């Protein structure tokens, strides 16, 4: 023990950072050293910003970070401390109102977050302690606790699966709230664990918490009766993530490895920071400019005041004698006090009520979104939801849209469309009839042209029934909502026997669609029992196949295979995959018969898969079996060894046919994407799904067109050259940069794809593993160059697809674009908890009220029922909001500049005595009442373009963005110079006779006789008959000059 502590101390944090050791059930292993329970964080989830104790100071600190709030606080303190021309109430009351309203609003929002956290933390779970099942709150779970989870419950923390109620030691989970995939995934228990968990003595050594959902490395040491401990490797298939839901399994037991804020879900969650709109930032810029104007006016008046008082007799006229205290006051202190007084006098150039008006405009304006009947969805009986009204105008300035795929662009509802068998096309028809040897009960099927041989048809259908990882769940017959949890076998217009009312569970929805398609053709998959797959054929005979091996799908191979044995003893390999993966492994004459159908289906936006088979000899199977078993037992380079065996056995196959499956898009998804691109907005698809699935979705949504050249930067392309990945990455980035950036013709901003058909359109595809290399490459590989090249390529592409993304990687992509040159406004839209990070990272976050929970809706700024509503939200509401608030802000600054300019000019006629031109009540009410209401009504109701025209012509979204700037205010003032000159000229002409009379008339009477003594007197007090001019120029006594 001492040696281990010394090693850990001397090696710094290396051992602690790299791995952690967990004692299952907190039972010490039978080792010689003493048991020291390690310390880990508890299972509390904290998403709130404030507590009862820090709310007031923290909230005030955040509010006074605003330039305007801090400025008005300073002005208020000056008015309190210094004798100023205006009352402190004029600044203090509006400031207090703004601070109070904002604090109440933010406090209420944080209270809702506290409430949501308590629901999670106080949730009761079952924990095994000393052989007893104990119910405790979720927040009290500790690392090492053995937790029991029942069906349809969510996992309270990250667990290693120890025991399952299923006979095959597996369990099924859905991770819709994590990665957006609503399909069932299979997880496995750790082999050789004790059935009685109380007698299990084991330790787990695993990596420290990290956010990647798809990676986990660890090993488990199982101790038995003084024997050598058995070591079992742990991978992602053994890890149950917090937030996932247990399905099709009565209950499981798992040991907690990561808890609380160290779970993968929490690490992928970014704290909700306060978002500030671009208009609010421009207001700060306005304030700085106007503050400079204010300071310059105060300096000019202060300087001129002391220049004026430097003349004899002006500093201390006969009617305003100085007190002794005033004479003893320091000159510089007196000058500084006068400067502050002028600052307060001209303070109204910065409108304190503008913030109140802007807040009211945003708050009241947000109701128009909630009231819009076009956003109402009859299916869920809900409309749009506004979670924050601070970002209304951002909706009209969006330049990049980042969207999820599953549940956002698509309904995640696959449907089998057609198939091609031995070069002949088969497609569904509406009418049910007997066609080409297929019985009517087999479903509505027709053939086009001619028909393939019966043997080929049955071989193809058997391949669809056998080459998959689908599980069958029997119906309970109790109406438990099975069809909502899994894909049911309901057939259109067909009567299904009660014993056939099963549900299909699969890791991919297209596998379910293929099994359903085979079922319509007369072959029904009945399930897997004790490694035997059962099929009901067209003759209603049950066929049995022994499942020997499953060669799992991976994105590099882009295919999956199964090896089965028939009753007659034949060993068959069935393989399905992408055409580019299958075609090189079959005979060329077979490819030519099917390629045309595959290409046609792909251009129509369908997902295509090719099906092949191979009959294995005894020697071939024995060699493959040995290779597979050895590779699966390897702890080092397991994936590479498995890949080599897969590639060896999947050769020399015969091509049977191909399938076409449609992933149904959301309603009007393609039209919405086209409208956004027509408005000059670039759309990026960020998804955790496979590349092939996401690519077909992009084609269906018209983000990728037939003429679009795809630039692919994935693991598969990096391994094509046979060189190191770093070298290949560098080469591809330079090649794509030359093609998409250097050689591409410049496109003007706002020019849509339809207007620039002469230029080549590019689409960019990248996966999560490659993105990690680009963003987190080693320092010697010049990661900054990689990131810069990658960003430039993406910005020059019409659409970008990022697949196999972890939630945190989605946020990294959004942050990279948000912080790029020019600071473009970004918008993220999604419907699952896996989208929360990018929703929080973007300037505007949109949640869709989908089927994958409400995490995205709760963390979003706006929520809409369907993707199609995004079009009106941006192109109509967003555009109008931006133009309205731009006019509101500019009007406020314009009117206040005009309002305070006469006050500044009046100082030249009152001896710079800080005399207000306006009454105090008028000063206070001018901004609050007299001029706020008309512009508020205008900013709520103005529609310079009809909403219908904005929706029909998407190009109207962009032109106004570059016109709402600071110079607009000064440009309007300069444009009115001619009017100023005319007014001044009229005034001078109307007063010209009196002016000439005063100037030309010689002074007469007693005043003239006393002029000379006044001029010759030096020092002493002025004569009571002195000139009346100072009296006209100074109307107040020494109140403004008194120093307190």
Coordinates of C-alpha atoms in Angstrom, one line a residue, residues 283-840:
X283 CA -26.5 48.9 -28.8
X284 CA -23.4 48.7 -26.7
X285 CA -21.4 50.0 -29.7
X286 CA -24.0 52.8 -30.0
X287 CA -23.5 53.6 -26.3
X288 CA -19.8 53.9 -26.6
X289 CA -20.1 56.3 -29.5
X290 CA -22.7 58.4 -27.7
X291 CA -20.7 58.3 -24.5
X292 CA -17.8 59.8 -26.4
X293 CA -20.2 62.5 -27.7
X294 CA -21.4 63.1 -24.1
X295 CA -17.9 63.4 -22.7
X296 CA -16.9 65.7 -25.5
X297 CA -19.9 68.0 -24.9
X298 CA -19.2 68.1 -21.1
X299 CA -15.5 68.9 -21.8
X300 CA -16.4 71.7 -24.2
X301 CA -18.8 73.3 -21.8
X302 CA -16.5 72.9 -18.8
X303 CA -13.6 74.5 -20.8
X304 CA -15.7 77.4 -22.1
X305 CA -17.2 78.0 -18.6
X306 CA -13.8 78.7 -17.2
X307 CA -12.7 80.7 -20.3
X308 CA -15.9 82.8 -19.8
X309 CA -15.2 83.3 -16.1
X310 CA -11.6 84.2 -16.7
X311 CA -12.8 87.6 -18.0
X312 CA -12.9 90.3 -15.3
X313 CA -16.2 90.5 -13.5
X314 CA -17.6 87.3 -15.0
X315 CA -16.5 84.9 -12.3
X316 CA -18.1 86.8 -9.4
X317 CA -20.8 89.2 -10.4
X318 CA -22.3 91.6 -8.0
X319 CA -25.5 89.6 -7.6
X320 CA -23.7 86.3 -6.9
X321 CA -21.0 86.9 -4.4
X322 CA -18.8 83.8 -3.4
X323 CA -18.7 82.5 0.0
X324 CA -15.5 82.0 1.8
X325 CA -15.8 78.2 1.4
X326 CA -16.1 78.6 -2.3
X327 CA -13.1 80.8 -2.5
X328 CA -11.1 78.2 -0.6
X329 CA -12.2 75.3 -2.8
X330 CA -9.5 73.7 -5.0
X331 CA -9.8 74.9 -8.6
X332 CA -9.3 71.4 -10.1
X333 CA -11.8 69.8 -7.8
X334 CA -14.3 72.6 -8.8
X335 CA -13.6 71.9 -12.4
X336 CA -14.1 68.2 -12.0
X337 CA -17.4 68.8 -10.2
X338 CA -18.6 71.1 -13.0
X339 CA -17.6 68.4 -15.5
X340 CA -19.8 65.9 -13.6
X341 CA -22.6 68.3 -13.5
X342 CA -22.5 68.8 -17.3
X343 CA -22.3 65.0 -17.7
X344 CA -25.6 64.6 -15.7
X345 CA -27.2 67.5 -17.6
X346 CA -26.4 66.0 -21.0
X347 CA -27.0 62.4 -19.6
X348 CA -30.3 62.2 -21.5
X349 CA -28.5 61.7 -24.8
X350 CA -28.3 58.1 -23.7
X351 CA -31.9 56.8 -23.3
X352 CA -32.3 54.8 -20.1
X353 CA -35.9 54.0 -21.1
X354 CA -34.8 52.5 -24.3
X355 CA -33.9 49.2 -22.5
X356 CA -37.4 49.1 -20.9
X357 CA -38.9 49.7 -24.3
X358 CA -36.7 47.1 -26.0
X359 CA -37.6 44.6 -23.3
X360 CA -41.3 45.3 -23.7
X361 CA -41.0 45.1 -27.5
X362 CA -39.3 41.7 -27.3
X363 CA -41.7 40.4 -24.7
X364 CA -44.9 41.5 -26.4
X365 CA -43.5 40.6 -29.8
X366 CA -42.9 37.1 -28.8
X367 CA -46.6 36.5 -28.4
X368 CA -47.0 36.8 -32.1
X369 CA -45.0 33.6 -32.5
X370 CA -47.1 31.8 -29.9
X371 CA -50.3 33.1 -31.4
X372 CA -49.5 32.2 -35.0
X373 CA -52.1 29.6 -36.0
X374 CA -49.8 28.2 -38.8
X375 CA -47.5 26.8 -36.1
X376 CA -50.3 24.8 -34.5
X377 CA -49.9 21.0 -35.0
X378 CA -53.2 19.1 -34.7
X379 CA -51.4 15.8 -34.0
X380 CA -49.9 16.9 -30.7
X381 CA -52.4 19.7 -30.2
X382 CA -49.6 22.2 -29.5
X383 CA -48.2 25.3 -31.2
X384 CA -44.9 27.2 -31.0
X385 CA -43.3 27.9 -27.7
X386 CA -41.1 30.9 -26.8
X387 CA -38.7 30.1 -24.0
X388 CA -36.7 33.4 -24.3
X389 CA -37.8 36.6 -25.9
X390 CA -34.3 38.1 -25.9
X391 CA -33.4 36.7 -29.3
X392 CA -36.3 37.5 -31.5
X393 CA -34.3 39.7 -33.9
X394 CA -31.6 37.0 -34.2
X395 CA -34.1 35.0 -36.2
X396 CA -33.8 37.5 -39.0
X397 CA -30.0 37.4 -39.2
X398 CA -29.2 33.7 -39.4
X399 CA -26.4 32.7 -41.8
X400 CA -25.8 29.1 -40.8
X401 CA -28.4 26.4 -39.8
X402 CA -27.2 23.3 -38.0
X403 CA -29.8 20.5 -38.0
X404 CA -30.1 17.1 -36.6
X405 CA -31.3 14.3 -39.0
X406 CA -33.2 11.7 -37.0
X407 CA -36.5 13.0 -36.0
X408 CA -35.8 16.5 -37.4
X409 CA -35.3 16.0 -41.2
X410 CA -36.8 12.5 -41.1
X411 CA -39.6 10.7 -39.3
X412 CA -37.3 7.7 -38.7
X413 CA -39.9 5.6 -40.4
X414 CA -38.4 3.2 -43.0
X415 CA -40.6 1.6 -45.7
X416 CA -39.7 -1.1 -48.1
X417 CA -40.4 0.2 -51.6
X418 CA -39.1 -2.3 -54.2
X419 CA -36.4 -4.9 -54.9
X420 CA -34.5 -6.2 -57.8
X421 CA -33.9 -10.0 -58.0
X422 CA -31.4 -11.2 -60.6
X423 CA -31.8 -8.1 -62.7
X424 CA -35.7 -8.1 -62.6
X425 CA -37.6 -5.3 -60.8
X426 CA -40.4 -6.1 -58.3
X427 CA -42.5 -3.3 -57.0
X428 CA -45.7 -3.0 -54.9
X429 CA -49.0 -2.2 -56.4
X430 CA -52.2 -1.1 -54.7
X431 CA -54.3 -3.9 -56.1
X432 CA -53.9 -7.4 -54.5
X433 CA -53.9 -10.2 -57.1
X434 CA -52.1 -13.4 -58.0
X435 CA -49.0 -12.5 -59.8
X436 CA -46.3 -14.7 -61.3
X437 CA -46.7 -17.6 -59.0
X438 CA -47.0 -15.5 -55.8
X439 CA -50.2 -16.3 -53.9
X440 CA -52.6 -13.5 -53.0
X441 CA -51.9 -13.9 -49.3
X442 CA -48.3 -13.1 -50.0
X443 CA -49.2 -9.4 -50.4
X444 CA -49.6 -7.0 -53.3
X445 CA -46.6 -7.7 -55.5
X446 CA -46.1 -7.2 -59.2
X447 CA -43.1 -7.7 -61.5
X448 CA -42.0 -5.3 -64.2
X449 CA -40.7 -6.7 -67.5
X450 CA -40.1 -10.4 -66.7
X451 CA -39.7 -12.5 -63.6
X452 CA -36.6 -14.0 -62.0
X453 CA -36.4 -17.8 -61.4
X454 CA -38.3 -19.1 -58.4
X455 CA -35.1 -20.5 -56.9
X456 CA -33.5 -17.0 -57.1
X457 CA -36.5 -15.4 -55.5
X458 CA -36.5 -17.7 -52.6
X459 CA -32.8 -17.4 -52.1
X460 CA -33.1 -13.6 -52.1
X461 CA -36.0 -13.7 -49.6
X462 CA -34.2 -16.1 -47.3
X463 CA -31.2 -13.7 -47.3
X464 CA -33.5 -10.9 -46.2
X465 CA -34.9 -13.1 -43.4
X466 CA -31.5 -14.3 -42.2
X467 CA -28.9 -11.5 -42.8
X468 CA -29.8 -9.1 -39.9
X469 CA -29.7 -8.7 -36.2
X470 CA -33.4 -8.3 -35.7
X471 CA -35.1 -9.6 -32.5
X472 CA -38.7 -10.6 -32.2
X473 CA -40.8 -9.6 -29.2
X474 CA -44.1 -11.5 -28.7
X475 CA -47.1 -9.3 -28.0
X476 CA -48.5 -9.5 -24.4
X477 CA -52.0 -9.1 -25.7
X478 CA -52.7 -6.5 -23.1
X479 CA -52.6 -3.4 -25.3
X480 CA -49.4 -2.3 -23.6
X481 CA -48.5 0.1 -26.4
X482 CA -46.2 -2.3 -28.1
X483 CA -46.5 -0.7 -31.4
X484 CA -45.3 2.6 -29.9
X485 CA -42.1 0.9 -28.6
X486 CA -41.2 -1.4 -31.4
X487 CA -42.0 -1.8 -35.1
X488 CA -45.1 -3.9 -35.3
X489 CA -46.1 -6.3 -38.0
X490 CA -49.3 -4.6 -39.0
X491 CA -50.0 -5.1 -42.7
X492 CA -52.1 -2.8 -44.8
X493 CA -55.3 -4.5 -45.7
X494 CA -54.3 -7.9 -44.3
X495 CA -55.6 -9.9 -41.4
X496 CA -52.7 -10.9 -39.1
X497 CA -53.2 -14.0 -36.9
X498 CA -52.8 -13.3 -33.1
X499 CA -49.8 -15.5 -32.9
X500 CA -48.1 -13.4 -35.5
X501 CA -48.6 -10.1 -33.7
X502 CA -45.0 -9.6 -32.9
X503 CA -42.8 -6.6 -32.7
X504 CA -39.4 -6.3 -34.4
X505 CA -36.5 -4.9 -32.5
X506 CA -33.3 -3.9 -34.3
X507 CA -30.4 -1.5 -34.1
X508 CA -31.3 0.0 -37.5
X509 CA -34.8 0.7 -38.8
X510 CA -33.9 -0.4 -42.3
X511 CA -33.3 -3.9 -41.1
X512 CA -36.9 -4.0 -39.8
X513 CA -38.1 -2.6 -43.2
X514 CA -36.3 -5.4 -45.0
X515 CA -37.7 -8.1 -42.8
X516 CA -41.2 -6.7 -43.3
X517 CA -40.6 -6.6 -47.0
X518 CA -39.6 -10.3 -47.1
X519 CA -42.7 -11.0 -45.0
X520 CA -44.9 -9.4 -47.6
X521 CA -43.4 -11.6 -50.2
X522 CA -44.2 -14.7 -48.2
X523 CA -41.2 -15.3 -46.0
X524 CA -41.7 -14.4 -42.3
X525 CA -38.9 -14.3 -39.7
X526 CA -40.1 -16.0 -36.6
X527 CA -37.2 -15.3 -34.3
X528 CA -34.0 -16.6 -32.8
X529 CA -34.1 -19.4 -30.3
X530 CA -30.9 -21.1 -28.9
X531 CA -28.8 -19.9 -31.8
X532 CA -31.5 -21.2 -34.3
X533 CA -33.2 -18.8 -36.7
X534 CA -36.7 -19.8 -37.7
X535 CA -38.4 -18.8 -41.0
X536 CA -41.9 -19.4 -42.2
X537 CA -41.8 -19.8 -46.0
X538 CA -44.5 -19.3 -48.6
X539 CA -45.7 -22.9 -48.2
X540 CA -46.2 -22.2 -44.4
X541 CA -43.4 -24.6 -43.6
X542 CA -40.9 -23.6 -40.8
X543 CA -37.3 -23.6 -41.8
X544 CA -34.5 -23.8 -39.2
X545 CA -31.0 -22.4 -39.6
X546 CA -28.2 -22.6 -37.1
X547 CA -26.6 -19.2 -36.6
X548 CA -22.9 -19.7 -36.5
X549 CA -21.4 -16.2 -36.7
X550 CA -22.5 -12.6 -37.2
X551 CA -20.0 -10.4 -39.1
X552 CA -21.2 -7.0 -37.7
X553 CA -21.7 -3.9 -39.8
X554 CA -19.1 -1.2 -39.6
X555 CA -18.8 2.1 -41.5
X556 CA -15.5 1.1 -43.1
X557 CA -16.7 -2.2 -44.6
X558 CA -20.2 -0.9 -45.1
X559 CA -21.7 -4.4 -45.1
X560 CA -22.7 -7.1 -42.7
X561 CA -22.8 -10.9 -43.0
X562 CA -24.1 -14.0 -41.2
X563 CA -22.9 -17.5 -41.5
X564 CA -25.7 -20.1 -41.0
X565 CA -26.0 -23.9 -41.4
X566 CA -29.0 -25.6 -43.0
X567 CA -30.6 -28.8 -41.8
X568 CA -28.9 -30.6 -44.7
X569 CA -25.5 -29.5 -43.3
X570 CA -24.7 -26.9 -45.9
X571 CA -22.9 -23.8 -44.6
X572 CA -24.0 -20.5 -46.2
X573 CA -22.8 -16.9 -45.9
X574 CA -25.3 -14.2 -46.6
X575 CA -24.1 -10.6 -47.0
X576 CA -25.8 -7.3 -47.5
X577 CA -24.2 -3.8 -47.9
X578 CA -23.7 -0.8 -50.0
X579 CA -23.2 -1.3 -53.7
X580 CA -19.6 0.1 -53.6
X581 CA -18.8 -2.5 -50.9
X582 CA -20.5 -5.5 -52.5
X583 CA -19.8 -5.1 -56.2
X584 CA -16.0 -5.6 -56.0
X585 CA -16.6 -8.9 -54.2
X586 CA -18.9 -10.6 -56.8
X587 CA -18.7 -11.5 -60.5
X588 CA -18.8 -8.6 -62.9
X589 CA -21.5 -10.1 -65.2
X590 CA -23.9 -10.2 -62.2
X591 CA -23.1 -6.6 -61.4
X592 CA -24.1 -5.4 -64.8
X593 CA -27.6 -6.8 -64.4
X594 CA -28.3 -5.0 -61.2
X595 CA -26.3 -1.8 -61.3
X596 CA -28.8 0.1 -63.4
X597 CA -31.6 -0.5 -60.8
X598 CA -29.4 0.5 -57.9
X599 CA -28.4 3.8 -59.6
X600 CA -32.0 4.6 -60.5
X601 CA -33.1 4.0 -56.9
X602 CA -30.3 6.1 -55.5
X603 CA -31.2 9.0 -57.7
X604 CA -34.8 8.8 -56.5
X605 CA -33.5 9.2 -52.9
X606 CA -34.0 5.7 -51.7
X607 CA -31.6 3.8 -49.5
X608 CA -30.2 0.9 -51.5
X609 CA -28.6 -2.3 -50.3
X610 CA -27.2 -5.2 -52.4
X611 CA -27.6 -8.8 -51.3
X612 CA -25.0 -11.6 -52.0
X613 CA -24.4 -15.1 -50.8
X614 CA -21.7 -17.8 -50.8
X615 CA -21.6 -21.5 -50.1
X616 CA -18.7 -22.3 -47.8
X617 CA -16.8 -25.6 -48.0
X618 CA -15.9 -27.3 -44.8
X619 CA -12.3 -26.2 -45.1
X620 CA -13.3 -22.5 -45.7
X621 CA -15.6 -22.5 -42.7
X622 CA -13.1 -24.2 -40.4
X623 CA -10.5 -21.5 -41.3
X624 CA -13.0 -18.7 -40.9
X625 CA -14.3 -20.1 -37.6
X626 CA -10.8 -20.4 -36.2
X627 CA -9.8 -16.9 -37.3
X628 CA -13.0 -15.3 -35.9
X629 CA -12.6 -17.0 -32.5
X630 CA -9.0 -16.0 -32.1
X631 CA -9.6 -12.4 -33.2
X632 CA -12.5 -12.0 -30.7
X633 CA -10.4 -13.1 -27.8
X634 CA -7.6 -10.7 -28.6
X635 CA -7.2 -7.7 -26.2
X636 CA -4.9 -5.8 -28.5
X637 CA -5.9 -4.7 -32.1
X638 CA -9.1 -6.7 -31.9
X639 CA -10.8 -4.6 -34.6
X640 CA -8.0 -5.0 -37.1
X641 CA -7.8 -8.7 -36.7
X642 CA -11.5 -9.1 -37.1
X643 CA -11.4 -6.9 -40.2
X644 CA -8.8 -9.1 -41.8
X645 CA -10.9 -12.3 -41.2
X646 CA -14.0 -10.5 -42.5
X647 CA -12.3 -9.5 -45.7
X648 CA -10.9 -12.9 -46.2
X649 CA -14.3 -14.8 -46.0
X650 CA -16.4 -12.2 -47.8
X651 CA -14.9 -12.8 -51.2
X652 CA -16.0 -14.8 -54.3
X653 CA -19.7 -14.2 -53.5
X654 CA -22.7 -14.4 -55.9
X655 CA -24.9 -11.3 -56.3
X656 CA -28.6 -12.1 -55.8
X657 CA -30.3 -8.7 -55.9
X658 CA -30.8 -5.3 -54.3
X659 CA -33.4 -3.5 -52.2
X660 CA -34.8 0.0 -52.1
X661 CA -36.0 1.4 -48.7
X662 CA -37.4 4.9 -48.1
X663 CA -36.7 6.9 -45.0
X664 CA -39.7 9.1 -44.9
X665 CA -38.9 12.8 -44.6
X666 CA -40.7 15.2 -42.3
X667 CA -43.5 17.0 -44.0
X668 CA -42.2 19.7 -46.4
X669 CA -38.6 19.1 -45.3
X670 CA -37.2 19.4 -48.8
X671 CA -39.2 22.6 -49.5
X672 CA -38.0 24.1 -46.2
X673 CA -34.3 23.3 -46.9
X674 CA -34.7 24.8 -50.4
X675 CA -36.2 28.0 -49.0
X676 CA -33.4 28.4 -46.5
X677 CA -30.8 28.0 -49.1
X678 CA -32.7 30.4 -51.3
X679 CA -32.5 32.9 -48.5
X680 CA -28.7 32.6 -48.6
X681 CA -28.5 30.4 -45.4
X682 CA -26.1 27.6 -45.4
X683 CA -27.4 24.3 -44.0
X684 CA -25.2 21.8 -42.1
X685 CA -26.5 18.4 -41.1
X686 CA -25.0 17.1 -37.8
X687 CA -26.0 13.5 -37.0
X688 CA -24.9 10.6 -35.0
X689 CA -26.2 8.2 -37.7
X690 CA -24.3 6.3 -40.3
X691 CA -22.9 8.1 -43.3
X692 CA -25.0 6.2 -45.9
X693 CA -28.2 6.9 -44.1
X694 CA -27.4 10.6 -43.7
X695 CA -26.2 11.0 -47.3
X696 CA -29.5 9.6 -48.7
X697 CA -31.4 11.9 -46.5
X698 CA -29.4 14.9 -47.8
X699 CA -30.3 13.9 -51.3
X700 CA -33.9 13.5 -50.4
X701 CA -34.0 17.0 -48.8
X702 CA -32.3 18.4 -51.9
X703 CA -29.3 19.6 -49.9
X704 CA -27.2 17.5 -52.3
X705 CA -28.3 17.6 -55.9
X706 CA -27.5 15.2 -58.7
X707 CA -24.8 17.5 -60.0
X708 CA -23.2 18.1 -56.5
X709 CA -19.7 16.8 -56.2
X710 CA -19.2 15.2 -52.8
X711 CA -15.9 15.8 -51.0
X712 CA -15.6 12.9 -48.5
X713 CA -13.3 13.1 -45.5
X714 CA -14.0 9.9 -43.5
X715 CA -12.2 7.0 -42.0
X716 CA -12.7 5.1 -45.2
X717 CA -11.2 7.7 -47.5
X718 CA -8.2 8.1 -45.1
X719 CA -7.4 4.4 -45.3
X720 CA -7.7 4.2 -49.1
X721 CA -4.2 5.4 -49.8
X722 CA -2.4 2.8 -47.7
X723 CA -0.5 5.5 -45.8
X724 CA -0.7 7.0 -42.4
X725 CA -3.9 8.7 -41.6
X726 CA -2.2 12.0 -40.8
X727 CA -0.5 12.1 -44.2
X728 CA -3.6 11.1 -46.0
X729 CA -5.6 13.8 -44.1
X730 CA -3.2 16.5 -45.0
X731 CA -3.3 15.4 -48.6
X732 CA -7.0 15.3 -48.9
X733 CA -7.5 18.7 -47.1
X734 CA -5.1 20.4 -49.5
X735 CA -6.8 18.7 -52.5
X736 CA -10.3 19.7 -51.4
X737 CA -9.2 23.2 -50.6
X738 CA -7.7 23.7 -54.0
X739 CA -10.8 22.3 -55.7
X740 CA -13.5 24.0 -53.6
X741 CA -11.8 27.3 -52.6
X742 CA -8.8 28.2 -54.8
X743 CA -10.2 27.0 -58.2
X744 CA -13.9 27.9 -57.4
X745 CA -15.3 31.1 -58.9
X746 CA -16.3 33.6 -56.3
X747 CA -20.0 33.7 -55.5
X748 CA -21.6 37.0 -54.3
X749 CA -23.3 36.9 -51.0
X750 CA -27.0 36.0 -51.3
X751 CA -26.6 34.4 -54.7
X752 CA -28.5 31.1 -54.5
X753 CA -27.7 27.9 -56.2
X754 CA -30.3 28.3 -58.9
X755 CA -28.7 31.5 -60.0
X756 CA -25.2 30.2 -60.2
X757 CA -25.6 26.9 -62.1
X758 CA -22.5 27.6 -64.1
X759 CA -20.4 27.0 -61.1
X760 CA -19.7 23.5 -59.7
X761 CA -21.6 22.8 -56.4
X762 CA -19.7 20.9 -53.7
X763 CA -21.0 19.0 -50.8
X764 CA -18.7 18.1 -47.9
X765 CA -19.0 14.9 -45.8
X766 CA -17.0 14.2 -42.6
X767 CA -17.4 11.7 -39.8
X768 CA -16.7 12.0 -36.1
X769 CA -13.4 10.2 -36.0
X770 CA -11.9 12.3 -38.8
X771 CA -13.3 15.5 -37.2
X772 CA -11.4 14.6 -34.0
X773 CA -8.2 14.4 -36.0
X774 CA -8.9 17.7 -37.6
X775 CA -9.7 19.6 -34.3
X776 CA -7.4 17.7 -31.9
X777 CA -4.5 16.7 -34.0
X778 CA -1.0 16.7 -32.5
X779 CA 0.9 20.0 -32.2
X780 CA 3.6 18.9 -34.6
X781 CA 0.9 18.3 -37.2
X782 CA 0.0 21.9 -37.3
X783 CA -3.6 21.6 -36.1
X784 CA -4.3 25.2 -36.8
X785 CA -3.7 24.7 -40.5
X786 CA -6.0 21.7 -40.6
X787 CA -8.8 23.6 -38.8
X788 CA -8.4 26.6 -41.1
X789 CA -8.4 24.5 -44.3
X790 CA -11.4 22.5 -43.0
X791 CA -13.4 25.6 -42.2
X792 CA -12.6 27.3 -45.6
X793 CA -13.7 24.2 -47.5
X794 CA -17.0 23.9 -45.5
X795 CA -17.8 27.6 -46.0
X796 CA -17.4 27.2 -49.8
X797 CA -19.7 24.2 -50.0
X798 CA -23.5 24.4 -50.6
X799 CA -24.2 21.9 -47.8
X800 CA -22.1 20.0 -45.2
X801 CA -22.9 16.6 -43.7
X802 CA -21.2 15.6 -40.4
X803 CA -22.1 12.0 -39.5
X804 CA -21.3 9.8 -36.5
X805 CA -21.1 12.9 -34.3
X806 CA -21.0 12.8 -30.5
X807 CA -23.1 15.5 -28.9
X808 CA -20.1 17.5 -27.8
X809 CA -18.6 17.3 -31.3
X810 CA -21.8 18.9 -32.6
X811 CA -21.2 21.8 -30.2
X812 CA -17.6 22.0 -31.3
X813 CA -18.7 22.4 -35.0
X814 CA -21.2 25.1 -34.1
X815 CA -18.6 26.9 -31.9
X816 CA -16.0 26.8 -34.7
X817 CA -18.3 28.4 -37.2
X818 CA -19.7 30.9 -34.7
X819 CA -16.2 32.1 -33.8
X820 CA -15.0 32.3 -37.4
X821 CA -14.2 35.4 -39.3
X822 CA -17.1 37.8 -39.5
X823 CA -18.9 36.2 -36.5
X824 CA -21.9 34.8 -38.5
X825 CA -25.2 34.2 -36.7
X826 CA -25.8 30.5 -36.2
X827 CA -29.0 28.5 -35.5
X828 CA -29.2 24.9 -34.2
X829 CA -32.3 22.8 -34.5
X830 CA -32.9 19.3 -33.0
X831 CA -35.4 17.2 -31.1
X832 CA -33.3 15.0 -28.7
X833 CA -31.1 15.4 -25.7
X834 CA -28.1 14.7 -28.0
X835 CA -28.8 18.0 -29.7
X836 CA -28.9 20.1 -26.4
X837 CA -25.2 20.9 -26.6
X838 CA -25.4 22.4 -30.1
X839 CA -28.7 24.1 -29.2
X840 CA -27.0 25.9 -26.3

